[in-house]
PDB file of C-alpha atoms in Angstrom:
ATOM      1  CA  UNK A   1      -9.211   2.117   0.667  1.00 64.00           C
ATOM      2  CA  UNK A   2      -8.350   2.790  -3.403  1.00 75.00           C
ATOM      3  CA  UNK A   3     -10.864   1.651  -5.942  1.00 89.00           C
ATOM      4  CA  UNK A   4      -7.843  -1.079  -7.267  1.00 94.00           C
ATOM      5  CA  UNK A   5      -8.427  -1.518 -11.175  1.00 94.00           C
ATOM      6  CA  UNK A   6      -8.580  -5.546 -11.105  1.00 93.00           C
ATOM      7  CA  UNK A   7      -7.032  -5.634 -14.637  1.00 93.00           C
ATOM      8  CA  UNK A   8      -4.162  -4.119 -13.829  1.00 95.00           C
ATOM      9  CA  UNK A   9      -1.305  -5.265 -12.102  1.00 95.00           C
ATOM     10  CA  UNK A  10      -1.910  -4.613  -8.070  1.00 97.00           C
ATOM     11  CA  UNK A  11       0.411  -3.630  -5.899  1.00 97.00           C
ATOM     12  CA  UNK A  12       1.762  -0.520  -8.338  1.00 96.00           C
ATOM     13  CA  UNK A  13      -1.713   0.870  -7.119  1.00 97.00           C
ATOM     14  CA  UNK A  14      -1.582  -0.086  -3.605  1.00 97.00           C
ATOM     15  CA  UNK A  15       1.988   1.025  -3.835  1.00 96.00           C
ATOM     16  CA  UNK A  16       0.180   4.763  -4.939  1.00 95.00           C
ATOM     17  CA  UNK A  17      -2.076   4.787  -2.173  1.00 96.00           C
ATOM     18  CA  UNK A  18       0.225   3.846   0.531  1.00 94.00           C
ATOM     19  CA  UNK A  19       1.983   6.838  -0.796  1.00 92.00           C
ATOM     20  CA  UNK A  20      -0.518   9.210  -0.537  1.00 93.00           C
ATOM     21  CA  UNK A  21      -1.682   8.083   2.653  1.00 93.00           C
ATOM     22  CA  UNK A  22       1.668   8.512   3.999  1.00 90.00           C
ATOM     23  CA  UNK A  23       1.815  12.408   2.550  1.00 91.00           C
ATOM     24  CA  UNK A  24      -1.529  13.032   4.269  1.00 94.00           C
ATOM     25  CA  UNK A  25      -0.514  12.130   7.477  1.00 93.00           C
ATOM     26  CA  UNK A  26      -2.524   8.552   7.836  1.00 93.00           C
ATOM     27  CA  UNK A  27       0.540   7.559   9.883  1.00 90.00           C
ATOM     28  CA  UNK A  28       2.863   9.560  11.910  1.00 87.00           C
ATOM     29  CA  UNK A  29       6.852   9.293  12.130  1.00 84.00           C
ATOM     30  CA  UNK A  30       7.952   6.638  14.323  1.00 87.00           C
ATOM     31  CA  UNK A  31       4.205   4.941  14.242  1.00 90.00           C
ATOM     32  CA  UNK A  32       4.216   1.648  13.278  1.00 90.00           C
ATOM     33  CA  UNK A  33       3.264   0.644   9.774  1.00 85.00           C
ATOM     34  CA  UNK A  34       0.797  -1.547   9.240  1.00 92.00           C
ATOM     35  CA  UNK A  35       1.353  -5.495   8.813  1.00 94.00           C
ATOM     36  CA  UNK A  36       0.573  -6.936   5.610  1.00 95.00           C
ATOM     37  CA  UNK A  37      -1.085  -9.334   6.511  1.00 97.00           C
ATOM     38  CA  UNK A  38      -3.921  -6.353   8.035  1.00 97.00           C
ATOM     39  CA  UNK A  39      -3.122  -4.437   4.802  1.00 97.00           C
ATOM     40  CA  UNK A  40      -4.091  -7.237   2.610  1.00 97.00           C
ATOM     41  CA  UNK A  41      -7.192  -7.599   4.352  1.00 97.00           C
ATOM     42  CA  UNK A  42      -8.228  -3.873   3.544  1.00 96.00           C
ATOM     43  CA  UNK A  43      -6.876  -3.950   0.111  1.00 97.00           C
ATOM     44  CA  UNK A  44      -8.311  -7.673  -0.695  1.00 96.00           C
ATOM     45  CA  UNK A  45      -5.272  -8.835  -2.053  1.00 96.00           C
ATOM     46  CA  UNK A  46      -2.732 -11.486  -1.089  1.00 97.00           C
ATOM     47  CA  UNK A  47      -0.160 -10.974   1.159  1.00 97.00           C
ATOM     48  CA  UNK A  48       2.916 -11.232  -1.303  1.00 97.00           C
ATOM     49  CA  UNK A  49       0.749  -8.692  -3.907  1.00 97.00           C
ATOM     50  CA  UNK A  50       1.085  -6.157  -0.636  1.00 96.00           C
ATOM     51  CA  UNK A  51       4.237  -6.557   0.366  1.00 96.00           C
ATOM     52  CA  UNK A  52       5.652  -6.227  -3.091  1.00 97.00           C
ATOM     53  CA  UNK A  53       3.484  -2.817  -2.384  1.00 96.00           C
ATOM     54  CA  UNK A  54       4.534  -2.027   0.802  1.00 94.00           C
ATOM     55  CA  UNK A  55       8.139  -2.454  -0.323  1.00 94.00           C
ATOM     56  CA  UNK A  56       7.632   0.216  -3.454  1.00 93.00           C
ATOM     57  CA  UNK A  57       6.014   2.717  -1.932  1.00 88.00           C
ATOM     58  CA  UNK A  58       8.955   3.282   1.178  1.00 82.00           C
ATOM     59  CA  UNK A  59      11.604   3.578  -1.354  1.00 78.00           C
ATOM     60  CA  UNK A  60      12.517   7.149  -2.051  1.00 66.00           C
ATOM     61  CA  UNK A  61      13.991   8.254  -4.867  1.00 52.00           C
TER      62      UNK A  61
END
């Protein structure tokens, strides 16, 4: 789990890590992503704050 700056916003950073995770390999294609309700668990956020997350980081641009 990412060291989350708590006066910052949130989910730009979770957003960041689910990125990276996903370039190293954390999860492979056609695995299932984690729920966010499990996510915001390990991040210790709330559930809307993650999925606002999980949302940013699968866009590609």
């Amino acid at each position: 789990m990412a060291d989350l700056d708590r006066s910052r916003n949130l989910w730009p950073q979770i957003a960041d890590d689910l990125r990276r995770r996903l370039r190293a390999g954390e999860w492979t294609p056609g695995e299932r992503f984690p729920g966010t309700v499990a996510l915001a668990a390990e991040y210790g956020t709330a559930q809307a704050t993650t999925q606002k997350a999980v949302m940013a980081s699968l866009v590609v641009v």
